[in-house]
Amino acid sequence: MSTAPVFLSGALSGAGPGALLRLDGPEGRHAVTVRRLRPGEEIVLTDGAGTAARGTVAAVTGKDSLDVAVEEAVAEPAPDPWLTVVQALPKGDRGELAVETMSETGVDAIVPWAAARCVTQWKGERGERALAKWRAAAREAGKQARRARFCEVAEPVGTREAARGVVAGAAFAAVLHESATEPLATAPLPTGGRIVLIVGPEGGVTDQELAAFAEAGARPCRLGPTVLRTSTAGTAAAALLLGRTGRWS
């Protein structure tokens, strides 16, 4: 049996069984012209903020719109603990790969980090385009993973902003570092609150950055015996933490 496709909709507030919802715009066009959905076929709508509605196509109303008869609506609470990854900017399209895989894994928020040793720099229009690509990757990955609450991609930050605005106040925060002696697999984790994971660039985290994060409450942790790329380390570490916290139970 095929799985019902997921589409993003901003019209789910107050929708319940028996409601008729219109899906239009780019999402409606994709549903009609690419997926070629027809009346009677199953479909899932989500607002990406925790609400999802399952139903069937009631009618195709145009080349870029269709009506959905809602059969079930679900509102998911915000996950607890909440997992945020501070991700150093990788080269090329590896950043989008990191966002995609972390989103599918279950990361709740990603903060792009302009670390000292990042080769890539987000400035001006180039930075705006890169951020838009990361957010699009999170959105599409959220649909692919059938998430009702999509991974948030924040505005890019420097080290000081990351330490003071993201790490400070977290229930648990760790910097992945190959020279750390404490394994992430055995670090004591909270049962709730905000968990922050910091993933450095290919060139590594500087001593000054480690000191800034330590002052904000982050501890250096080792992920495993091998050194992963910055674009894959976050996904591997997130999977470990989501399993250990019970989010995957």
mmCIF file of C-alpha atoms in Angstrom:
data_model
loop_
_atom_site.group_PDB
_atom_site.id
_atom_site.type_symbol
_atom_site.label_atom_id
_atom_site.label_comp_id
_atom_site.label_asym_id
_atom_site.label_seq_id
_atom_site.Cartn_x
_atom_site.Cartn_y
_atom_site.Cartn_z
ATOM 1 C CA MET A 1 0.000 0.000 0.000
ATOM 2 C CA SER A 2 1.405 3.414 -0.945
ATOM 3 C CA THR A 3 1.901 6.078 1.713
ATOM 4 C CA ALA A 4 -0.237 9.202 1.538
ATOM 5 C CA PRO A 5 1.811 12.202 0.328
ATOM 6 C CA VAL A 6 2.351 15.169 2.634
ATOM 7 C CA PHE A 7 1.779 18.797 1.625
ATOM 8 C CA LEU A 8 2.330 22.048 3.477
ATOM 9 C CA SER A 9 -0.768 24.102 4.241
ATOM 10 C CA GLY A 10 -1.341 27.196 6.335
ATOM 11 C CA ALA A 11 -5.104 26.690 6.628
ATOM 12 C CA LEU A 12 -5.315 24.011 9.333
ATOM 13 C CA SER A 13 -6.303 26.166 12.306
ATOM 14 C CA GLY A 14 -9.498 24.780 13.795
ATOM 15 C CA ALA A 15 -9.886 22.150 11.077
ATOM 16 C CA GLY A 16 -11.436 18.889 12.255
ATOM 17 C CA PRO A 17 -13.157 15.801 10.851
ATOM 18 C CA GLY A 18 -15.684 16.807 8.223
ATOM 19 C CA ALA A 19 -13.946 20.053 7.276
ATOM 20 C CA LEU A 20 -13.208 20.832 3.637
ATOM 21 C CA LEU A 21 -9.805 22.428 3.059
ATOM 22 C CA ARG A 22 -8.433 24.032 -0.102
ATOM 23 C CA LEU A 23 -4.825 23.255 -1.089
ATOM 24 C CA ASP A 24 -3.558 25.726 -3.667
ATOM 25 C CA GLY A 25 -0.460 27.684 -4.665
ATOM 26 C CA PRO A 26 2.830 25.837 -5.286
ATOM 27 C CA GLU A 27 1.806 22.926 -3.041
ATOM 28 C CA GLY A 28 -1.531 22.570 -4.818
ATOM 29 C CA ARG A 29 0.185 22.715 -8.206
ATOM 30 C CA HIS A 30 2.593 19.977 -7.159
ATOM 31 C CA ALA A 31 -0.282 17.820 -5.906
ATOM 32 C CA VAL A 32 -2.298 18.227 -9.113
ATOM 33 C CA THR A 33 0.292 18.366 -11.886
ATOM 34 C CA VAL A 34 3.213 16.359 -10.471
ATOM 35 C CA ARG A 35 1.631 13.841 -8.103
ATOM 36 C CA ARG A 36 -1.543 13.799 -10.222
ATOM 37 C CA LEU A 37 -3.785 13.247 -7.204
ATOM 38 C CA ARG A 38 -7.408 12.493 -7.984
ATOM 39 C CA PRO A 39 -10.651 12.389 -5.959
ATOM 40 C CA GLY A 40 -10.678 9.596 -3.405
ATOM 41 C CA GLU A 41 -6.916 9.432 -2.950
ATOM 42 C CA GLU A 42 -5.422 9.845 0.531
ATOM 43 C CA ILE A 43 -3.491 12.996 1.400
ATOM 44 C CA VAL A 44 -1.927 14.557 4.489
ATOM 45 C CA LEU A 45 -1.746 18.305 5.115
ATOM 46 C CA THR A 46 0.502 19.866 7.742
ATOM 47 C CA ASP A 47 1.303 23.408 8.790
ATOM 48 C CA GLY A 48 4.825 22.399 9.801
ATOM 49 C CA ALA A 49 4.171 23.755 13.305
ATOM 50 C CA GLY A 50 2.663 20.654 14.906
ATOM 51 C CA THR A 51 -0.763 20.313 13.271
ATOM 52 C CA ALA A 52 -1.559 17.678 10.647
ATOM 53 C CA ALA A 53 -4.777 16.639 8.918
ATOM 54 C CA ARG A 54 -5.355 13.340 7.138
ATOM 55 C CA GLY A 55 -8.096 13.037 4.568
ATOM 56 C CA THR A 56 -8.975 12.331 0.962
ATOM 57 C CA VAL A 57 -9.090 14.465 -2.143
ATOM 58 C CA ALA A 58 -12.703 15.601 -2.538
ATOM 59 C CA ALA A 59 -12.275 17.434 -5.846
ATOM 60 C CA VAL A 60 -9.609 18.808 -8.151
ATOM 61 C CA THR A 61 -10.641 22.429 -8.571
ATOM 62 C CA GLY A 62 -7.980 23.668 -10.988
ATOM 63 C CA LYS A 63 -4.467 23.204 -12.302
ATOM 64 C CA ASP A 64 -3.043 24.295 -8.972
ATOM 65 C CA SER A 65 -5.755 23.535 -6.431
ATOM 66 C CA LEU A 66 -7.783 20.762 -4.898
ATOM 67 C CA ASP A 67 -10.168 20.292 -1.976
ATOM 68 C CA VAL A 68 -9.441 17.902 0.871
ATOM 69 C CA ALA A 69 -12.119 16.269 3.015
ATOM 70 C CA VAL A 70 -10.582 16.004 6.501
ATOM 71 C CA GLU A 71 -11.033 12.694 8.305
ATOM 72 C CA GLU A 72 -8.621 13.179 11.199
ATOM 73 C CA ALA A 73 -6.704 16.117 12.659
ATOM 74 C CA VAL A 74 -3.817 15.854 15.104
ATOM 75 C CA ALA A 75 -2.003 18.550 17.086
ATOM 76 C CA GLU A 76 1.402 17.414 18.326
ATOM 77 C CA PRO A 77 2.925 19.116 21.381
ATOM 78 C CA ALA A 78 6.432 20.507 21.125
ATOM 79 C CA PRO A 79 8.947 17.698 21.730
ATOM 80 C CA ASP A 80 10.722 17.500 25.068
ATOM 81 C CA PRO A 81 13.672 17.522 25.338
ATOM 82 C CA TRP A 82 14.104 19.919 22.435
ATOM 83 C CA LEU A 83 17.221 19.317 20.323
ATOM 84 C CA THR A 84 19.039 22.248 18.702
ATOM 85 C CA VAL A 85 22.151 21.804 16.555
ATOM 86 C CA VAL A 86 24.558 24.707 16.095
ATOM 87 C CA GLN A 87 25.992 23.770 12.697
ATOM 88 C CA ALA A 88 29.193 25.310 11.320
ATOM 89 C CA LEU A 89 28.845 26.292 7.659
ATOM 90 C CA PRO A 90 30.125 23.470 5.417
ATOM 91 C CA LYS A 91 31.476 23.943 1.914
ATOM 92 C CA GLY A 92 29.272 23.783 -1.180
ATOM 93 C CA ASP A 93 25.999 21.913 -0.955
ATOM 94 C CA ARG A 94 27.074 19.869 2.060
ATOM 95 C CA GLY A 95 25.182 22.298 4.264
ATOM 96 C CA GLU A 96 21.912 21.428 2.585
ATOM 97 C CA LEU A 97 22.757 17.731 2.975
ATOM 98 C CA ALA A 98 23.370 18.250 6.696
ATOM 99 C CA VAL A 99 20.066 20.101 7.109
ATOM 100 C CA GLU A 100 18.190 17.453 5.143
ATOM 101 C CA THR A 101 19.513 14.477 7.101
ATOM 102 C CA MET A 102 19.248 16.167 10.503
ATOM 103 C CA SER A 103 15.665 17.184 9.712
ATOM 104 C CA GLU A 104 14.760 13.641 8.722
ATOM 105 C CA THR A 105 16.448 12.331 11.868
ATOM 106 C CA GLY A 106 14.348 14.517 14.148
ATOM 107 C CA VAL A 107 16.404 17.599 15.042
ATOM 108 C CA ASP A 108 14.091 20.416 16.156
ATOM 109 C CA ALA A 109 16.180 23.462 15.277
ATOM 110 C CA ILE A 110 19.375 24.234 13.382
ATOM 111 C CA VAL A 111 21.430 27.380 13.927
ATOM 112 C CA PRO A 112 23.914 28.183 11.115
ATOM 113 C CA TRP A 113 27.245 29.092 12.723
ATOM 114 C CA ALA A 114 29.960 31.201 11.091
ATOM 115 C CA ALA A 115 32.884 29.566 12.905
ATOM 116 C CA ALA A 116 36.397 30.993 12.664
ATOM 117 C CA ARG A 117 37.666 28.170 10.450
ATOM 118 C CA CYS A 118 34.688 28.012 8.104
ATOM 119 C CA VAL A 119 35.775 28.307 4.479
ATOM 120 C CA THR A 120 32.261 29.307 3.462
ATOM 121 C CA GLN A 121 31.091 32.772 4.467
ATOM 122 C CA TRP A 122 27.490 33.973 4.251
ATOM 123 C CA LYS A 123 27.498 37.632 3.293
ATOM 124 C CA GLY A 124 24.921 39.826 1.582
ATOM 125 C CA GLU A 125 22.730 38.248 -1.078
ATOM 126 C CA ARG A 126 24.816 35.100 -1.125
ATOM 127 C CA GLY A 127 24.068 34.559 2.547
ATOM 128 C CA GLU A 128 20.359 35.178 2.014
ATOM 129 C CA ARG A 129 20.258 32.623 -0.807
ATOM 130 C CA ALA A 130 22.136 30.062 1.266
ATOM 131 C CA LEU A 131 19.795 30.517 4.226
ATOM 132 C CA ALA A 132 16.781 30.171 1.921
ATOM 133 C CA LYS A 133 18.229 26.900 0.579
ATOM 134 C CA TRP A 134 18.722 25.554 4.101
ATOM 135 C CA ARG A 135 15.152 26.422 5.014
ATOM 136 C CA ALA A 136 13.816 24.853 1.820
ATOM 137 C CA ALA A 137 15.840 21.699 2.550
ATOM 138 C CA ALA A 138 14.367 21.512 6.063
ATOM 139 C CA ARG A 139 10.860 21.997 4.701
ATOM 140 C CA GLU A 140 11.163 19.302 2.030
ATOM 141 C CA ALA A 141 12.856 16.908 4.457
ATOM 142 C CA GLY A 142 10.061 17.503 6.950
ATOM 143 C CA LYS A 143 7.507 16.464 4.345
ATOM 144 C CA GLN A 144 9.606 13.465 3.315
ATOM 145 C CA ALA A 145 9.913 12.349 6.944
ATOM 146 C CA ARG A 146 6.198 12.948 7.527
ATOM 147 C CA ARG A 147 6.844 15.374 10.358
ATOM 148 C CA ALA A 148 3.988 17.502 11.649
ATOM 149 C CA ARG A 149 6.497 19.914 13.180
ATOM 150 C CA PHE A 150 9.293 20.857 10.801
ATOM 151 C CA CYS A 151 12.859 21.581 11.834
ATOM 152 C CA GLU A 152 13.411 25.325 12.325
ATOM 153 C CA VAL A 153 16.415 26.995 10.669
ATOM 154 C CA ALA A 154 17.418 30.155 12.522
ATOM 155 C CA GLU A 155 19.305 33.214 11.347
ATOM 156 C CA PRO A 156 23.089 32.673 11.128
ATOM 157 C CA VAL A 157 25.172 33.605 14.176
ATOM 158 C CA GLY A 158 28.773 34.163 15.183
ATOM 159 C CA THR A 159 30.459 32.441 18.106
ATOM 160 C CA ARG A 160 29.496 35.050 20.703
ATOM 161 C CA GLU A 161 25.838 34.975 19.626
ATOM 162 C CA ALA A 162 25.838 31.178 19.599
ATOM 163 C CA ALA A 163 27.330 30.979 23.089
ATOM 164 C CA ARG A 164 25.192 33.660 24.721
ATOM 165 C CA GLY A 165 21.974 33.268 22.750
ATOM 166 C CA VAL A 166 21.784 29.521 22.121
ATOM 167 C CA VAL A 167 24.041 27.613 24.518
ATOM 168 C CA ALA A 168 23.478 29.680 27.658
ATOM 169 C CA GLY A 169 20.568 28.348 29.686
ATOM 170 C CA ALA A 170 20.410 24.964 27.956
ATOM 171 C CA ALA A 171 19.698 21.924 30.095
ATOM 172 C CA PHE A 172 22.642 20.212 28.364
ATOM 173 C CA ALA A 173 25.121 21.474 25.781
ATOM 174 C CA ALA A 174 28.036 19.693 24.135
ATOM 175 C CA VAL A 175 30.717 20.619 21.632
ATOM 176 C CA LEU A 176 31.803 17.732 19.436
ATOM 177 C CA HIS A 177 35.599 17.575 19.649
ATOM 178 C CA GLU A 178 37.929 14.751 18.651
ATOM 179 C CA SER A 179 40.282 15.426 21.567
ATOM 180 C CA ALA A 180 37.560 15.308 24.221
ATOM 181 C CA THR A 181 37.767 12.521 26.785
ATOM 182 C CA GLU A 182 34.053 12.302 27.641
ATOM 183 C CA PRO A 183 32.010 10.191 25.209
ATOM 184 C CA LEU A 184 28.707 11.700 24.116
ATOM 185 C CA ALA A 185 27.287 8.184 24.494
ATOM 186 C CA THR A 186 27.698 8.304 28.292
ATOM 187 C CA ALA A 187 27.352 12.015 29.085
ATOM 188 C CA PRO A 188 24.556 12.640 31.633
ATOM 189 C CA LEU A 189 21.468 13.908 29.825
ATOM 190 C CA PRO A 190 18.435 15.772 31.195
ATOM 191 C CA THR A 191 14.941 14.309 30.961
ATOM 192 C CA GLY A 192 13.578 17.555 29.563
ATOM 193 C CA GLY A 193 14.447 21.065 28.534
ATOM 194 C CA ARG A 194 16.724 22.242 25.761
ATOM 195 C CA ILE A 195 19.668 20.170 24.497
ATOM 196 C CA VAL A 196 22.245 21.953 22.333
ATOM 197 C CA LEU A 197 24.782 20.186 20.162
ATOM 198 C CA ILE A 198 27.633 22.183 18.571
ATOM 199 C CA VAL A 199 29.215 20.862 15.370
ATOM 200 C CA GLY A 200 32.412 22.567 14.256
ATOM 201 C CA PRO A 201 33.819 23.124 10.757
ATOM 202 C CA GLU A 202 36.191 20.845 8.839
ATOM 203 C CA GLY A 203 39.146 22.816 10.229
ATOM 204 C CA GLY A 204 38.029 22.232 13.790
ATOM 205 C CA VAL A 205 36.904 24.393 16.694
ATOM 206 C CA THR A 206 39.455 26.938 17.921
ATOM 207 C CA ASP A 207 40.598 27.176 21.547
ATOM 208 C CA GLN A 208 38.885 30.555 21.807
ATOM 209 C CA GLU A 209 35.598 29.080 20.590
ATOM 210 C CA LEU A 210 35.879 26.162 23.011
ATOM 211 C CA ALA A 211 36.464 28.638 25.839
ATOM 212 C CA ALA A 212 33.453 30.753 24.841
ATOM 213 C CA PHE A 213 31.176 27.718 24.712
ATOM 214 C CA ALA A 214 32.568 26.350 27.994
ATOM 215 C CA GLU A 215 31.856 29.675 29.691
ATOM 216 C CA ALA A 216 28.260 29.414 28.438
ATOM 217 C CA GLY A 217 27.940 25.900 29.884
ATOM 218 C CA ALA A 218 28.897 23.542 27.032
ATOM 219 C CA ARG A 219 31.168 20.565 27.606
ATOM 220 C CA PRO A 220 33.480 18.999 24.994
ATOM 221 C CA CYS A 221 32.381 15.480 24.027
ATOM 222 C CA ARG A 222 33.747 12.823 21.712
ATOM 223 C CA LEU A 223 31.297 11.237 19.289
ATOM 224 C CA GLY A 224 33.243 8.062 18.509
ATOM 225 C CA PRO A 225 36.558 6.554 17.414
ATOM 226 C CA THR A 226 36.355 8.039 13.918
ATOM 227 C CA VAL A 227 36.310 11.649 12.727
ATOM 228 C CA LEU A 228 33.187 12.531 10.736
ATOM 229 C CA ARG A 229 32.711 15.381 8.289
ATOM 230 C CA THR A 230 30.890 18.393 9.653
ATOM 231 C CA SER A 231 28.005 17.612 7.292
ATOM 232 C CA THR A 232 27.455 14.151 8.800
ATOM 233 C CA ALA A 233 28.567 14.535 12.419
ATOM 234 C CA GLY A 234 25.408 16.366 13.452
ATOM 235 C CA THR A 235 23.144 13.655 12.090
ATOM 236 C CA ALA A 236 25.099 10.866 13.801
ATOM 237 C CA ALA A 237 25.202 12.711 17.121
ATOM 238 C CA ALA A 238 21.530 13.676 16.915
ATOM 239 C CA ALA A 239 20.543 10.049 16.354
ATOM 240 C CA LEU A 240 22.535 9.064 19.427
ATOM 241 C CA LEU A 241 20.910 11.743 21.591
ATOM 242 C CA LEU A 242 17.379 11.141 20.330
ATOM 243 C CA GLY A 243 17.770 7.458 21.142
ATOM 244 C CA ARG A 244 19.225 8.101 24.584
ATOM 245 C CA THR A 245 16.560 10.641 25.575
ATOM 246 C CA GLY A 246 13.688 8.352 24.617
ATOM 247 C CA ARG A 247 12.526 10.509 21.726
ATOM 248 C CA TRP A 248 12.846 7.458 19.481
ATOM 249 C CA SER A 249 11.072 5.097 21.871
#
